Short mmCIF file of C-alpha atoms in Angstrom, two decimals:
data_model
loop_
_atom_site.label_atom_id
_atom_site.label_comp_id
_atom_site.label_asym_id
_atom_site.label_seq_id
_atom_site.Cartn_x
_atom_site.Cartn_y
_atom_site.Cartn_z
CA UNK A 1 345.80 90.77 106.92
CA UNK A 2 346.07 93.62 104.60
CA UNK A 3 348.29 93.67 101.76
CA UNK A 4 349.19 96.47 99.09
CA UNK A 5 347.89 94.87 95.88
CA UNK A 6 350.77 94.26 93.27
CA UNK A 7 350.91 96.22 90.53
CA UNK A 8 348.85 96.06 87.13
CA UNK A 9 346.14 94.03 89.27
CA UNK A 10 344.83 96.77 90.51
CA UNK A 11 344.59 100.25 89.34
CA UNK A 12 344.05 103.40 92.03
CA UNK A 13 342.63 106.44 89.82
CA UNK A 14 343.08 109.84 91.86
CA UNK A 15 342.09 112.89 90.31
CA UNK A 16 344.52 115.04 92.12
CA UNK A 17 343.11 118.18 91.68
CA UNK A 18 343.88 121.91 92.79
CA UNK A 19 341.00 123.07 90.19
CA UNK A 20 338.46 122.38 88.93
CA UNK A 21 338.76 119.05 86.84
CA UNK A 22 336.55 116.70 88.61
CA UNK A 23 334.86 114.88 85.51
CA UNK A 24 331.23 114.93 84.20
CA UNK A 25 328.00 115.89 86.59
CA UNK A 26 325.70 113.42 87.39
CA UNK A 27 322.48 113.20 88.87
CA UNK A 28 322.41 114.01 92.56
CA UNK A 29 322.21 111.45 95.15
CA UNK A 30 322.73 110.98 98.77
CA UNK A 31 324.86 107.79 99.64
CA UNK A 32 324.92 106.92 103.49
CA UNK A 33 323.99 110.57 104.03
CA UNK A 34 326.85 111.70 101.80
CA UNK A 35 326.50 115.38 101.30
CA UNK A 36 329.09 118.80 101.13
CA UNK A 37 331.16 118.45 104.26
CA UNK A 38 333.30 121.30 103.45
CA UNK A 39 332.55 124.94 101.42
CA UNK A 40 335.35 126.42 100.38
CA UNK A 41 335.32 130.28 100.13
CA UNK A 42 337.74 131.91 97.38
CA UNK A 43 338.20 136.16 96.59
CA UNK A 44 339.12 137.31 93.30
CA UNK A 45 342.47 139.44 93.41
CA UNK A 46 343.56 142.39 91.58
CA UNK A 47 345.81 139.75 89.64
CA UNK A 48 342.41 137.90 88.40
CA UNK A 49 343.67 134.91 90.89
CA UNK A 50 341.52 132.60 93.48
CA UNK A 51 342.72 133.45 96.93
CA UNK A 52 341.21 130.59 99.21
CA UNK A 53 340.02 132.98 102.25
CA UNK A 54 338.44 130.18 104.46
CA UNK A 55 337.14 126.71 104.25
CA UNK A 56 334.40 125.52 106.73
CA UNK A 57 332.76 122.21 107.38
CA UNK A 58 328.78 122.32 107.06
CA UNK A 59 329.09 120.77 110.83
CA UNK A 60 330.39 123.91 111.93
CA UNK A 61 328.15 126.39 110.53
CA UNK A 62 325.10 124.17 111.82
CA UNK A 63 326.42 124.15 114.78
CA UNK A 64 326.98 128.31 114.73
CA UNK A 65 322.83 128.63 113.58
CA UNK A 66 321.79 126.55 116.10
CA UNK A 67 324.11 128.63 118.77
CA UNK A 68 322.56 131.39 117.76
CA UNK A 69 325.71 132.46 115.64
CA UNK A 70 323.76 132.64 112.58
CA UNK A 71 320.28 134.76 112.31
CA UNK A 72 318.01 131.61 113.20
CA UNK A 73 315.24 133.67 111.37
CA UNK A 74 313.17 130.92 109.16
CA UNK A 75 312.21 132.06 106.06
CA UNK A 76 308.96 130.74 103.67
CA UNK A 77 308.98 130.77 100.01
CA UNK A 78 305.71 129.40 98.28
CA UNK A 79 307.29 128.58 94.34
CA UNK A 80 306.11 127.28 91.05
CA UNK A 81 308.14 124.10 90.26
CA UNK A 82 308.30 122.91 87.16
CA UNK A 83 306.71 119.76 87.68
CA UNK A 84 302.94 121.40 87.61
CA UNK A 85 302.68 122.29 90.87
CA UNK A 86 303.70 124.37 93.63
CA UNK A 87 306.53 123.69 96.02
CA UNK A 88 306.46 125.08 99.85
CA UNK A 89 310.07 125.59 100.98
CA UNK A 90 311.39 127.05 104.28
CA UNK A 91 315.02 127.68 104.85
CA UNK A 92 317.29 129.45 107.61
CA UNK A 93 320.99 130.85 107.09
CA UNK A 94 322.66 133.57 105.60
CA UNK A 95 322.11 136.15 103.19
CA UNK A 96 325.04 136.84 100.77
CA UNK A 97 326.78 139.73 102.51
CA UNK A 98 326.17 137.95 105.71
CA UNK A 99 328.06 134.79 104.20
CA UNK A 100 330.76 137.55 103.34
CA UNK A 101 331.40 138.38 106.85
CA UNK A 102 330.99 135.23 107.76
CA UNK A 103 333.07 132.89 106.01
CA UNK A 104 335.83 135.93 106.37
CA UNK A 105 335.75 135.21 109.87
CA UNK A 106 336.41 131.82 110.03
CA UNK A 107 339.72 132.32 108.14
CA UNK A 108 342.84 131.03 109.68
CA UNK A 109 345.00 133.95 108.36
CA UNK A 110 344.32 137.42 110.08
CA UNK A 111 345.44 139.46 107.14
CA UNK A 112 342.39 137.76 105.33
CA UNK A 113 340.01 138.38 108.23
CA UNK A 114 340.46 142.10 107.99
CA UNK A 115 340.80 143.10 103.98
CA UNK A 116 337.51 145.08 102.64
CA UNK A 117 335.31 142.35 101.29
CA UNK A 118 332.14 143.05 100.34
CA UNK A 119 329.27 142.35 98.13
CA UNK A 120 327.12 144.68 96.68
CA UNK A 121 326.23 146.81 93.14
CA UNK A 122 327.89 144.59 90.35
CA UNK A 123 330.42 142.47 92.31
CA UNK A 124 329.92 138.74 91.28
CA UNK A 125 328.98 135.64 93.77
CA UNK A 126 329.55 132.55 91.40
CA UNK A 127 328.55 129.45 93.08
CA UNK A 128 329.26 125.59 92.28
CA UNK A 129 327.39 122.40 93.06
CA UNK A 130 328.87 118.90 94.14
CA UNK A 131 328.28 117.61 91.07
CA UNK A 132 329.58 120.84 88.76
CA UNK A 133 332.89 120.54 86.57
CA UNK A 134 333.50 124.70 87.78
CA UNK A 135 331.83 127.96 88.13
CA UNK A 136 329.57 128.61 85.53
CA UNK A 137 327.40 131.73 83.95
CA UNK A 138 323.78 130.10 85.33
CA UNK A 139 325.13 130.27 89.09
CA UNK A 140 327.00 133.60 88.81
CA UNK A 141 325.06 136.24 90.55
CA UNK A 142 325.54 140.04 91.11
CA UNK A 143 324.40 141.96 94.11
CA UNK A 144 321.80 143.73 91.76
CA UNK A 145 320.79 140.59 90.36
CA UNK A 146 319.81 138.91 93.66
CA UNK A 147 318.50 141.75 95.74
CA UNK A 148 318.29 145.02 93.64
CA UNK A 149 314.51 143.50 92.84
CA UNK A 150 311.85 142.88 95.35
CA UNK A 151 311.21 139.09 95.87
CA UNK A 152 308.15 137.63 97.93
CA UNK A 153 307.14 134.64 99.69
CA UNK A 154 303.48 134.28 97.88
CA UNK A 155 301.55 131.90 100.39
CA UNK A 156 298.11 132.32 97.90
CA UNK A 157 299.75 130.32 94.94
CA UNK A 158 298.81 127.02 96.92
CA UNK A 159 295.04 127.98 96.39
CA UNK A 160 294.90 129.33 93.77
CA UNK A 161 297.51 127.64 91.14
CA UNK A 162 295.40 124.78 89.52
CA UNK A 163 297.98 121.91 88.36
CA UNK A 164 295.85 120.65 85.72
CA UNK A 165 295.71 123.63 83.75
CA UNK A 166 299.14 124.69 84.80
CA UNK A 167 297.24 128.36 85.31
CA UNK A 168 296.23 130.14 88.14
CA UNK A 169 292.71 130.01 88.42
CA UNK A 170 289.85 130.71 91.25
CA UNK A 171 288.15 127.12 92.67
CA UNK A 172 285.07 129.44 93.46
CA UNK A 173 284.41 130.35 90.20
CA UNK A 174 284.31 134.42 91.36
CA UNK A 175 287.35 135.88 89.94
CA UNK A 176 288.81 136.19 86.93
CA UNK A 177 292.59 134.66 86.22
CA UNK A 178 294.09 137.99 86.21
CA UNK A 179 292.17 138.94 89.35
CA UNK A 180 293.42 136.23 90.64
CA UNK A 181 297.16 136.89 89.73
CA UNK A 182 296.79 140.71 91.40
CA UNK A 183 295.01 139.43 94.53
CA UNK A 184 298.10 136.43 95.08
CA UNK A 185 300.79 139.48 94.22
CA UNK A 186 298.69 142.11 96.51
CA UNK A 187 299.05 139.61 99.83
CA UNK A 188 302.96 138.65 98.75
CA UNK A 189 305.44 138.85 101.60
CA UNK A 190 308.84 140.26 101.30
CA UNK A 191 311.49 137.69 101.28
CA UNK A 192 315.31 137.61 100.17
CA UNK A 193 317.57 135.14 98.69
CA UNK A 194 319.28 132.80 101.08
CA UNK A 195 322.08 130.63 101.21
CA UNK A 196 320.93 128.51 103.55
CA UNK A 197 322.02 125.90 106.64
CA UNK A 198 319.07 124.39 107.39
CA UNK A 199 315.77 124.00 104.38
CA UNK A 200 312.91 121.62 103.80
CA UNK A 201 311.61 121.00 100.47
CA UNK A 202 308.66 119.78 99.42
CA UNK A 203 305.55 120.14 96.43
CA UNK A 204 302.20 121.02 97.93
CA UNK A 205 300.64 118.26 96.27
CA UNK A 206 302.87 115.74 98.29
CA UNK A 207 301.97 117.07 101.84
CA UNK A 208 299.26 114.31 102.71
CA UNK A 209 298.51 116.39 106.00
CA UNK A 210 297.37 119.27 103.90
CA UNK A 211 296.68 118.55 100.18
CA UNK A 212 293.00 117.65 99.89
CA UNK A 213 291.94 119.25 103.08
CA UNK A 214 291.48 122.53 101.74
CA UNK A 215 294.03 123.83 104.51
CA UNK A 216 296.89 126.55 102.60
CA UNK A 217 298.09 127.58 105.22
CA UNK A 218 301.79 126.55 104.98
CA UNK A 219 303.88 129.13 107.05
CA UNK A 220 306.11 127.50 108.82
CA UNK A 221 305.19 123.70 108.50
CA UNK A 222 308.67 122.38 108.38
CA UNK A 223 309.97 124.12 111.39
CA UNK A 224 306.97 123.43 113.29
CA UNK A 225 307.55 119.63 112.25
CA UNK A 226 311.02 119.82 112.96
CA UNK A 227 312.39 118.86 109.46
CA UNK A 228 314.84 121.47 108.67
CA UNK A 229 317.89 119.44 108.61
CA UNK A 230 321.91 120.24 106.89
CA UNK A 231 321.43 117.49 104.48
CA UNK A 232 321.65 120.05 101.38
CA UNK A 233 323.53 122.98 102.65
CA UNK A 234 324.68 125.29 101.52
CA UNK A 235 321.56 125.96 99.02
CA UNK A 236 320.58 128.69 97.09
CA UNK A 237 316.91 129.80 97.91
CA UNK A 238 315.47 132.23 95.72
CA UNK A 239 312.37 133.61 96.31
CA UNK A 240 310.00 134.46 93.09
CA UNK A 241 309.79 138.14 91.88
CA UNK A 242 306.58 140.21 90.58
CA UNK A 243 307.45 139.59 86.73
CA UNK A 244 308.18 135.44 88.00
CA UNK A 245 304.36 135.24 89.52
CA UNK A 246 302.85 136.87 86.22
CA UNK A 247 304.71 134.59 83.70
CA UNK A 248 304.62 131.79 85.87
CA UNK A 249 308.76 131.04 85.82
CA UNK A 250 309.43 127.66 88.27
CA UNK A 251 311.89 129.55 90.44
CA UNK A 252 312.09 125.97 92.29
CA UNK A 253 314.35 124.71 89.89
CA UNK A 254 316.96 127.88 90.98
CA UNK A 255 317.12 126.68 94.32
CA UNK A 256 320.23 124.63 93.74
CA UNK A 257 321.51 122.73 96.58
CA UNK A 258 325.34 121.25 97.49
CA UNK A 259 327.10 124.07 97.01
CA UNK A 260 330.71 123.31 97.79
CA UNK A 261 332.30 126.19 96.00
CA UNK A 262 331.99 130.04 96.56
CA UNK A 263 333.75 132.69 94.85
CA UNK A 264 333.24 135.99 95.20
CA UNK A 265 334.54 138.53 91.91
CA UNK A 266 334.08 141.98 93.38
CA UNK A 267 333.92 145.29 91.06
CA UNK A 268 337.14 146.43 92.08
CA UNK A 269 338.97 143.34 93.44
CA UNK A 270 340.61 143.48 96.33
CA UNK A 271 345.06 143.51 96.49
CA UNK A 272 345.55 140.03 98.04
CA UNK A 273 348.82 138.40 98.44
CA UNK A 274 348.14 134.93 97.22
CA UNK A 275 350.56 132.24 98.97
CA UNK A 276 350.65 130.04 96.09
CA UNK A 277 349.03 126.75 95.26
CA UNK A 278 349.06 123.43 97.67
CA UNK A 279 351.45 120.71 96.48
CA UNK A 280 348.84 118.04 95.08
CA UNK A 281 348.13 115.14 97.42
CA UNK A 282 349.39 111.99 97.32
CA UNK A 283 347.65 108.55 98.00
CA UNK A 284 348.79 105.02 99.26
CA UNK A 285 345.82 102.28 99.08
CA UNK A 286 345.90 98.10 100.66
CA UNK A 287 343.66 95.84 100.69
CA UNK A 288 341.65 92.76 102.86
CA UNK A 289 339.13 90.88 101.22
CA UNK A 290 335.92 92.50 101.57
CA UNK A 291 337.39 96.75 101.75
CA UNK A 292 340.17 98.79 100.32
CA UNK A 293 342.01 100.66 102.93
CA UNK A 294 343.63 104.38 101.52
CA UNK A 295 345.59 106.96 103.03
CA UNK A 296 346.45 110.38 102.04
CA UNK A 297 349.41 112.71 102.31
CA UNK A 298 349.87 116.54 101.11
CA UNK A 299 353.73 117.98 101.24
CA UNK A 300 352.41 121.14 102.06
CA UNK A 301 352.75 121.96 105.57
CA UNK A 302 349.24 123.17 107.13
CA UNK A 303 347.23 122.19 104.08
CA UNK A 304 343.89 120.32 104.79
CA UNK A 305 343.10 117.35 102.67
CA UNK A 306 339.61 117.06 101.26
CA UNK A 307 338.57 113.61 99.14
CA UNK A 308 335.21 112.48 97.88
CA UNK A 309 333.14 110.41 99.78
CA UNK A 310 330.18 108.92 97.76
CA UNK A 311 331.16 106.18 96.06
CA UNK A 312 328.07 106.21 94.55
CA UNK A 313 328.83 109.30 92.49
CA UNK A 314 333.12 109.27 92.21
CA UNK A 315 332.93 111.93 89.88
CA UNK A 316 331.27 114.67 92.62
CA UNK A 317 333.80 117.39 94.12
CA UNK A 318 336.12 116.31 96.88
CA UNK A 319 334.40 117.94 100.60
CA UNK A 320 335.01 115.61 103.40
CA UNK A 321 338.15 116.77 105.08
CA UNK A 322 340.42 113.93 105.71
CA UNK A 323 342.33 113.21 108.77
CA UNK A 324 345.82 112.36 109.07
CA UNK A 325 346.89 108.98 109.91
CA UNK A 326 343.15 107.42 109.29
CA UNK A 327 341.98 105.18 106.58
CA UNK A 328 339.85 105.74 104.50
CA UNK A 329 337.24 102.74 103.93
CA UNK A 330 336.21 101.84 100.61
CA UNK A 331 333.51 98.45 100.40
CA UNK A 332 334.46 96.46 97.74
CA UNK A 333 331.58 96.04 96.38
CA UNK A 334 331.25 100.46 95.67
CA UNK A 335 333.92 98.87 92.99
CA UNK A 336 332.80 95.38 91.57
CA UNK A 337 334.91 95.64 88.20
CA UNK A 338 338.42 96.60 90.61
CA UNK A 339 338.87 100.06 89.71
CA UNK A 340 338.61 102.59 92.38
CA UNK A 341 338.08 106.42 91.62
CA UNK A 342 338.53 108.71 94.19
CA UNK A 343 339.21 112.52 93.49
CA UNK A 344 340.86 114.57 96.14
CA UNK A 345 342.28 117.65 96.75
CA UNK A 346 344.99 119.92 99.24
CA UNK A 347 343.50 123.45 100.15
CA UNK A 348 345.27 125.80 102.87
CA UNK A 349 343.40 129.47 103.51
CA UNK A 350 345.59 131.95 101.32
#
């Protein structure tokens, strides 16, 4: 039979939070298949405040690409990584302004669904990983920044980017490296940055059906092997420019995945009402021998109730939307010295 444990024996740490105070990053990890289960989407006012416009479970928006909802279009990106090598990476979704629309759709208030939100010229797309303490200056973006340059997918740096030398370099012998650079920029492809639903990641070097074999050709490999999955959406795919190709940048590392956070800072924000913050949750936790047993409750009529699900890493943001009158499950053994950390948090569009 459960029992509520008796005070001092054990302690129940929640991080109630309504910002961004989720303690230190860590490295990323998937526990059980723990990923985002929930991006939120937030709009700067014209009183500098974070109006929540919509918040939508990655289930959903898979479940919109693969109705056809979302441009199904799959994108390639061939990338330098900076491990040595190169990386092939293939990715559907949205682009930014796309996600714009989008996530404006899904909100639950129609006075949200209709202001002008856009996102081009200098507005601002900052974006923030599970595993993030807030928004910061690396993963804040402007329109400009992201598409006022051409990007490529360049499918010739698998042949011709030798990872012992870390150069790019002919195998034949019958070009020089900068002839070499100017034939893999002539044949790039135009590509865009990507917020995607669906990727596949994955270093030349690692494919076994194609390193060795003398086979580049790596358009479409993923999809045609059916391994796009949801398992890292939303993530951030950015395709390599001219200037990356000639000083050899690893783009790769750019393409950062788990974004749970979205907030868009436009030029000349828009006037939205904000309704005010969500009272902070509230948490009751018992006990059987082998699991801890918690509940949540939020005083805030309407609000939704996120917490954070891998106890692996108790320190990532809350994104798996709780629902009332469940418990939540916590093994024991997530906890061996008694002390549980969970961090959750009330949102509610507006």
């Amino acid at each position: 039979m459960k029992q509520i444990k008796r005070t001092g024996a054990l302690l129940l740490v929640l991080a109630l939070a309504l910002g961004g105070l989720y303690g230190g990053a860590s490295a990323k990890t998937i526990a059980a298949g723990q990923t985002v289960g929930t991006v939120l989407f937030y709009a700067v006012n014209d009183k500098g405040e974070d109006v929540l416009v919509s918040h939508i479970t990655v289930s959903e928006m898979d479940a919109d690409l693969q109705a056809g909802k979302i441009n199904e279009a799959n994108h390639n990106y061939a990338l330098l990584d900076r491990y040595v090598t190169t990386v092939h990476q293939e990715a559907q979704g949205f682009t930014v302004p796309e996600f714009v629309q989008y996530a404006q759709s899904k909100s639950s208030l129609a006075q949200l669904r209709t202001i002008p939100l856009t996102f081009a010229g200098k507005d601002e797309m900052a974006f923030w990983e599970i595993d993030q303490t807030g928004y910061d200056d690396m993963d804040t973006y402007t329109y400009q920044d992201l598409y006022g340059v051409s990007r490529y997918n360049f499918p010739l740096l698998y042949e011709y980017w030798n990872y012992r030398t870390q150069d790019y370099g002919d195998p034949q012998g019958k070009m020089t490296r900068d002839e070499v650079v100017n034939y893999i920029f002539k044949h790039g492809e135009p590509e865009v940055f990507l917020l995607s639903v669906r990727a596949f990641s994955q270093r030349y070097i690692a494919t076994d059906e194609k390193y060795g074999t003398g086979d580049f050709n790596m358009e479409n490999l993923w999809q045609t092997m059916g391994k796009l999955d949801a398992e890292r959406t939303i993530r951030m795919m950015m395709p390599m420019t001219e200037a990356d190709l000639r000083s050899k940048t690893p783009t790769a590392s750019n393409t950062r995945y788990w974004v749970a956070n979205i907030r868009l800072r436009m030029e000349r924000p828009p006037a939205i009402s904000s309704a005010g913050t969500v009272v902070a949750p509230s948490a009751v936790m018992t006990e059987d021998a082998d699991h801890y047993y918690i509940t949540f409750q939020c005083a805030t009529a309407g609000a939704t109730i996120l917490y954070n699900h891998n106890f692996n890493s108790p320190s990532y943001a809350p994104t798996c939307e709780y629902k009332a009158g469940t418990e939540i499950v916590v093994p024991k053994k997530a906890f061996p010295n008694g002390v549980v950390t969970m961090t959750c948090r009330g949102v509610k569009d507006g």
